[in-house]
Coordinates of C-alpha atoms and ligand atoms in Angstrom, one line a residue:
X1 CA 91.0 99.2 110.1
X2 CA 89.6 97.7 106.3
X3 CA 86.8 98.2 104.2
X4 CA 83.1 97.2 104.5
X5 CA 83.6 94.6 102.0
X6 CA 80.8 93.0 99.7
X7 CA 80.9 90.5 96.8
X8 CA 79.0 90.4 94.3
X9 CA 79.0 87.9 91.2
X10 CA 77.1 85.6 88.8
X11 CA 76.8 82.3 88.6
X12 CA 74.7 79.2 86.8
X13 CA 72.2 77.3 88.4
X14 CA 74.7 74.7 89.1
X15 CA 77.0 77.1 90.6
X16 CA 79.8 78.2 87.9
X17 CA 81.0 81.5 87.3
X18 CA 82.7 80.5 84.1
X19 CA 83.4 78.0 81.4
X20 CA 86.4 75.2 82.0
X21 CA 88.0 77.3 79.5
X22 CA 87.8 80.2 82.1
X23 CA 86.0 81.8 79.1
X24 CA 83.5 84.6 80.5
X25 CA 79.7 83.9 80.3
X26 CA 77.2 86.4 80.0
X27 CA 74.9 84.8 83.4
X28 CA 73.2 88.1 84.5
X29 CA 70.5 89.6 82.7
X30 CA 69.7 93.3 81.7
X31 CA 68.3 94.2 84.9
X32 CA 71.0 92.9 87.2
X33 CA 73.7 94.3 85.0
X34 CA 72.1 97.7 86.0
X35 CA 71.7 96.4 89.3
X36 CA 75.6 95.4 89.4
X37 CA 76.1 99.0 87.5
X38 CA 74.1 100.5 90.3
X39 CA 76.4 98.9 93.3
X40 CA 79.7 99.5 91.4
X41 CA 79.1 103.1 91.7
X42 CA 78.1 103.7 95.1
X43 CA 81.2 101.6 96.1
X44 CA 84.8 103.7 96.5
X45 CA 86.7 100.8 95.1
X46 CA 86.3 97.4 92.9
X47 CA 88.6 94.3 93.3
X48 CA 89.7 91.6 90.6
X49 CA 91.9 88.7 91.1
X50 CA 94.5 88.8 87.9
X51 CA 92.9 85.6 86.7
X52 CA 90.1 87.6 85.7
X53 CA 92.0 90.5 84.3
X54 CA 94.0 87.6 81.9
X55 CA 90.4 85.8 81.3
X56 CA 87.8 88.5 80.6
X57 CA 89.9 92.0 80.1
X58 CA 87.3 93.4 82.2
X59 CA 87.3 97.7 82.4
X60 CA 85.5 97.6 85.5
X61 CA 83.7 100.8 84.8
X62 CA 80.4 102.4 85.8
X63 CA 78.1 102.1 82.9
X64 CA 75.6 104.0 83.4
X65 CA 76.0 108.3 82.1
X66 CA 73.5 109.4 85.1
X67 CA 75.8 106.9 87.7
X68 CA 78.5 108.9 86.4
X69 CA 77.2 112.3 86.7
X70 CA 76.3 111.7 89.9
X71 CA 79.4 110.6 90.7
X72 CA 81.1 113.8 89.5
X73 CA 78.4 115.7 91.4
X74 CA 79.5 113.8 94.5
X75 CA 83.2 115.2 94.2
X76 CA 84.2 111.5 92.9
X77 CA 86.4 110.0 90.2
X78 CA 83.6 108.9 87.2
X79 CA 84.6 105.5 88.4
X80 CA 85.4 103.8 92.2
X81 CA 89.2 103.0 92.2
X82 CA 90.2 100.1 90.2
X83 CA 92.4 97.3 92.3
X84 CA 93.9 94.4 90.7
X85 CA 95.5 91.2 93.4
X86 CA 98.5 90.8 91.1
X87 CA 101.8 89.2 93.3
X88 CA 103.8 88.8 90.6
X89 CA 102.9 92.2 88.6
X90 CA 101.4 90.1 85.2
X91 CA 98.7 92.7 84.6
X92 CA 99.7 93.7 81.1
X93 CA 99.9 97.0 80.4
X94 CA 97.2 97.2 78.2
X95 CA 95.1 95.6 79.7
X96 CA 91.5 97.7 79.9
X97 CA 90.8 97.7 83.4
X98 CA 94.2 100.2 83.5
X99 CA 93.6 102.0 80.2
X100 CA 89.4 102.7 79.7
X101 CA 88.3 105.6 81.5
X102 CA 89.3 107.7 84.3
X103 CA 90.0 107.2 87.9
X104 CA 92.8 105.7 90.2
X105 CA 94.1 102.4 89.9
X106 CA 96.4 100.0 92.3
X107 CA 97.9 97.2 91.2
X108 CA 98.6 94.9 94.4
X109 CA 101.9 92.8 94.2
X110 CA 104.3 90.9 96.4
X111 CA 107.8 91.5 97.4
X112 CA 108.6 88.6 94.7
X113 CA 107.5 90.4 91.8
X114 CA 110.3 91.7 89.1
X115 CA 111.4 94.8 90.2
X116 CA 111.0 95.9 85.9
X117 CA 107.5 94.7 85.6
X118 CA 106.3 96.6 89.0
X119 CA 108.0 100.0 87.5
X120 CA 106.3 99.3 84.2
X121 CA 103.4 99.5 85.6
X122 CA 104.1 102.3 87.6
X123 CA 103.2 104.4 84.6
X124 CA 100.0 103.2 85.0
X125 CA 99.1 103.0 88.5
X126 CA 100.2 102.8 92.2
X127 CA 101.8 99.7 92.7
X128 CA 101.4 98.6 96.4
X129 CA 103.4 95.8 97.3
X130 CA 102.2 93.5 100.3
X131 CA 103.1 90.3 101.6
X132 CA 106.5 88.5 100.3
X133 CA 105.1 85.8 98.1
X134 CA 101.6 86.1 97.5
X135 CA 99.6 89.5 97.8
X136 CA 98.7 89.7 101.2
X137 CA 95.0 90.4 101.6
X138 CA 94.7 92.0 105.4
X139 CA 97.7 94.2 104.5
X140 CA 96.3 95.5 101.3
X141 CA 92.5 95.9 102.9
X142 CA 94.2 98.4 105.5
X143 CA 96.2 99.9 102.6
X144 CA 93.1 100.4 101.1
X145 CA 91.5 102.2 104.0
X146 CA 94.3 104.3 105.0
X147 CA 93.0 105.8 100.7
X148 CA 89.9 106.6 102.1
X149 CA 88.2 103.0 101.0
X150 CA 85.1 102.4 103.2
X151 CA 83.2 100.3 100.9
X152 CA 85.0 97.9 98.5
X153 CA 83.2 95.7 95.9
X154 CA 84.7 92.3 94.6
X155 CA 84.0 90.8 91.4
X156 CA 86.1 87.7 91.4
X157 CA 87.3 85.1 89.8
X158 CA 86.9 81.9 92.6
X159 CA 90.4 81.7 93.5
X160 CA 90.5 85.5 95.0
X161 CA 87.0 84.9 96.4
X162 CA 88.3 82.4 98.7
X163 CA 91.4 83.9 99.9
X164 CA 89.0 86.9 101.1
X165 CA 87.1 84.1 103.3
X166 CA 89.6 82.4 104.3
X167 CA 91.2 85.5 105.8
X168 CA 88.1 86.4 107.5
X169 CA 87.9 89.5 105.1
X170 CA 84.2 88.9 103.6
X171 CA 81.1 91.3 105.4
X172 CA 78.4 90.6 103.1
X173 CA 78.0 87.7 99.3
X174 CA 75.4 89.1 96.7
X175 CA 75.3 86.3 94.2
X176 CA 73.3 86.1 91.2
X177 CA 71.5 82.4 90.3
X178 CA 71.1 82.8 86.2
X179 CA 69.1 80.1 84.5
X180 CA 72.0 78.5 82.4
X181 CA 74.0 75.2 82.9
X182 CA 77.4 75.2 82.3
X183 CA 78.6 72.0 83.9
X184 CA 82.2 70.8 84.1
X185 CA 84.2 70.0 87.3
X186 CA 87.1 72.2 86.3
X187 CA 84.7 75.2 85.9
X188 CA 85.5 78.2 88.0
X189 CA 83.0 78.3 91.3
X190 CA 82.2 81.1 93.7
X191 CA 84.9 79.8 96.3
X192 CA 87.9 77.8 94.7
X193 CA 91.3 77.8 95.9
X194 CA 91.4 74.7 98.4
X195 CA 88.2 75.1 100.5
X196 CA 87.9 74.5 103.9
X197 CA 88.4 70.9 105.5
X198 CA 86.6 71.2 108.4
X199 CA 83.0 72.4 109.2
X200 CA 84.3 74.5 112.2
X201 CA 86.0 76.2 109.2
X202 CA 83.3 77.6 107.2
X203 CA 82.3 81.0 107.1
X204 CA 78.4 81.0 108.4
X205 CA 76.3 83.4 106.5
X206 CA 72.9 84.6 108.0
X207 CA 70.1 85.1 104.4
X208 CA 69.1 89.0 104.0
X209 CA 67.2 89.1 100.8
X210 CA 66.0 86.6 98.0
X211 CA 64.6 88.4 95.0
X212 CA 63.7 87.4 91.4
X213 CA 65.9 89.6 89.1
X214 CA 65.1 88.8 85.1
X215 CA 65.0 85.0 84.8
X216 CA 67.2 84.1 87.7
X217 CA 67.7 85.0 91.2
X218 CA 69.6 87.3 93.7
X219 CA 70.7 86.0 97.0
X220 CA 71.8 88.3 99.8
X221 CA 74.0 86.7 102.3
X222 CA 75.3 88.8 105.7
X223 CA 78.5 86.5 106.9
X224 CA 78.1 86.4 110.9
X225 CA 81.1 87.9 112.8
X226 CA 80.9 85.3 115.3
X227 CA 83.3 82.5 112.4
X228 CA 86.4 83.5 112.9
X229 CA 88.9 83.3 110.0
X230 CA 90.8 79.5 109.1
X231 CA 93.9 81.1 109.6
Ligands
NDP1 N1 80.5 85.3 86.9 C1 81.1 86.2 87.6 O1 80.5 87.0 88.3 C2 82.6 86.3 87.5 C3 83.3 85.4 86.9 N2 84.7 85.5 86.9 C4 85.4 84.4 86.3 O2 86.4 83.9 87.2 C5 87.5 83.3 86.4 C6 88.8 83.8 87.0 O3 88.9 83.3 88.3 P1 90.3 82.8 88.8 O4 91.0 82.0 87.8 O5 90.0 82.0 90.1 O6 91.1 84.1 89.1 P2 91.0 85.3 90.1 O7 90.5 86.5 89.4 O8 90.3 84.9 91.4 O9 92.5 85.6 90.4 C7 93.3 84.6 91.2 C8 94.7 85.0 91.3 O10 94.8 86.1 92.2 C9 96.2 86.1 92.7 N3 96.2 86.3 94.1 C10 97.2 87.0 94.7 N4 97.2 87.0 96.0 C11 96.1 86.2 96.3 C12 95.5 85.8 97.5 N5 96.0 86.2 98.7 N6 94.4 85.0 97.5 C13 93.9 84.6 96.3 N7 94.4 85.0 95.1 C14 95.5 85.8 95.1 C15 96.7 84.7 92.3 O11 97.6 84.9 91.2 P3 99.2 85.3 91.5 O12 99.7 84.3 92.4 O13 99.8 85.4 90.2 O14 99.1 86.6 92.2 C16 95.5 84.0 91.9 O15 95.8 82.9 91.0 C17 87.3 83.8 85.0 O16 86.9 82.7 84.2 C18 86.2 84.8 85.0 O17 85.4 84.9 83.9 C19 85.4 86.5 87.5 C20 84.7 87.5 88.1 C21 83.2 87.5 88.2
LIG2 N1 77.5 90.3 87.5 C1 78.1 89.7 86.5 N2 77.3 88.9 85.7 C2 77.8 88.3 84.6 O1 76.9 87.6 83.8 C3 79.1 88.3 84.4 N3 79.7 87.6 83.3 C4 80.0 89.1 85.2 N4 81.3 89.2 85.0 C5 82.1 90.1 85.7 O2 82.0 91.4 85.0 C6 83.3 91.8 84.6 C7 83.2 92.6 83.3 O3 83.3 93.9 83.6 P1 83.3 95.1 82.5 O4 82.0 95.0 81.8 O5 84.4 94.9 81.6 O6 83.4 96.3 83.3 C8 84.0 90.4 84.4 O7 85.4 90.5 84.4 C9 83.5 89.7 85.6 O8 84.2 90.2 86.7 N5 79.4 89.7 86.3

């Protein structure tokens, strides 16, 4: 059993998510920051890759006072649980995603991690460890559920993004077109990591919404069940 799990992120009109630098770029506009605000709460749990945790610091928190509220109202944590795909436990420890506001954390590492790093950040969160070298995604998804996850949003970077597809772990992609150029062939892309090599490989994904949101647009894509996973 895993999470329904949806990703959702920003990119430029030529399909970057951030500067060669790795340097975070505001893409979305005011709208689909509440928008984003909006989906972050209804979801039990949010996912980074530690790429983005070292790039941006993100806190990963709802925004929004009323999102909040109604999240208390619900019986929930002010904020979905936090999850960072760390195998070698580098998340520092004050980093904000494990220090700005309330809620559960998990910090997903591998077998190879140093055993004084993964206690460290014991005092900060649950550590899960899965998989020996890298994090392994199936493993954690099922950790996740057996928590109570149902619905689990991803934020990034490229390099997580595309471990998710290639293990077949992607339900539904809600990407954001802004109207900037940021260029550069080292710039981070929805899907990095190595990509697939053969068309029988790719992830098919059937279109469930277009919508102009601020100066850009949002694409909803549903990925068909029939693709199985590269691996
Ligand atoms: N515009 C947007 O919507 C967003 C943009 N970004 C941008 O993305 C960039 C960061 O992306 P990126 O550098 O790709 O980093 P990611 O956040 O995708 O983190 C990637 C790291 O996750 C770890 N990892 C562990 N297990 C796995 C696995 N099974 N599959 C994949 N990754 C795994 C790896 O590090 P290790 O081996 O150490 O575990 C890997 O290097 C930043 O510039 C940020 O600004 C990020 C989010 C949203
Ligand atoms: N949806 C979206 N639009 C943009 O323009 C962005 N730059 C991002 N970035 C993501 O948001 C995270 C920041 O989270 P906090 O505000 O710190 O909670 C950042 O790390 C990216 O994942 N997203």
């Amino acid at each position: 059993m895993r999470p329904y799990i949806f990703v959702n992120l920003a990119m430029s009109a030529d399909g970057k998510i951030s500067t060669r630098e790795r340097r975070q770029v505001k893409i979305s506009g005011a709208d689909d920051f509440k928008r984003v605000d909006e989906i972050k709460a209804g979801a039990d749990a949010i996912m980074v890759g530690i790429g983005t945790v070292l790039g941006d610091d993100p806190s990963l928190t709802v925004k929004s006072p009323d999102l909040k509220a109604a999240r208390r109202a619900r019986g929930e944590d002010e904020h979905p649980l936090r999850v960072v795909v760390d195998s070698m436990a580098r998340t520092p420890l004050d980093a904000d995603i494990l220090c700005k506001g309330e809620g559960r954390r998990i910090v997903a590492v591998s077998a190879a991690a140093q055993a004084g790093r993964v206690e460290a950040l014991r005092e900060k969160a649950e550590v899960v460890v899965v998989g020996e070298q890298n994090t392994d995604l199936t493993l954690l998804m099922h950790e996740l559920a057996a928590r109570g996850v149902g619905r689990l949003m991803v934020e990034g970077g490229g390099t997580l993004i595309w471990g998710l597809f290639r293990a077949g772990l992607v339900d539904e992609l809600i990407t954001y077109v802004g109207s900037i150029v940021i260029g550069g062939a080292g710039a981070p892309t929805p899907a990095d990591g190595e990509g697939f090599a053969r068309e029988d490989e790719f992830p098919r994904l059937e279109l469930a919404g277009v919508e102009r949101v601020d100066d850009g647009v949002l694409l909803r894509w549903v990925v068909k069940k029939e693709v199985h996973s590269a691996l």
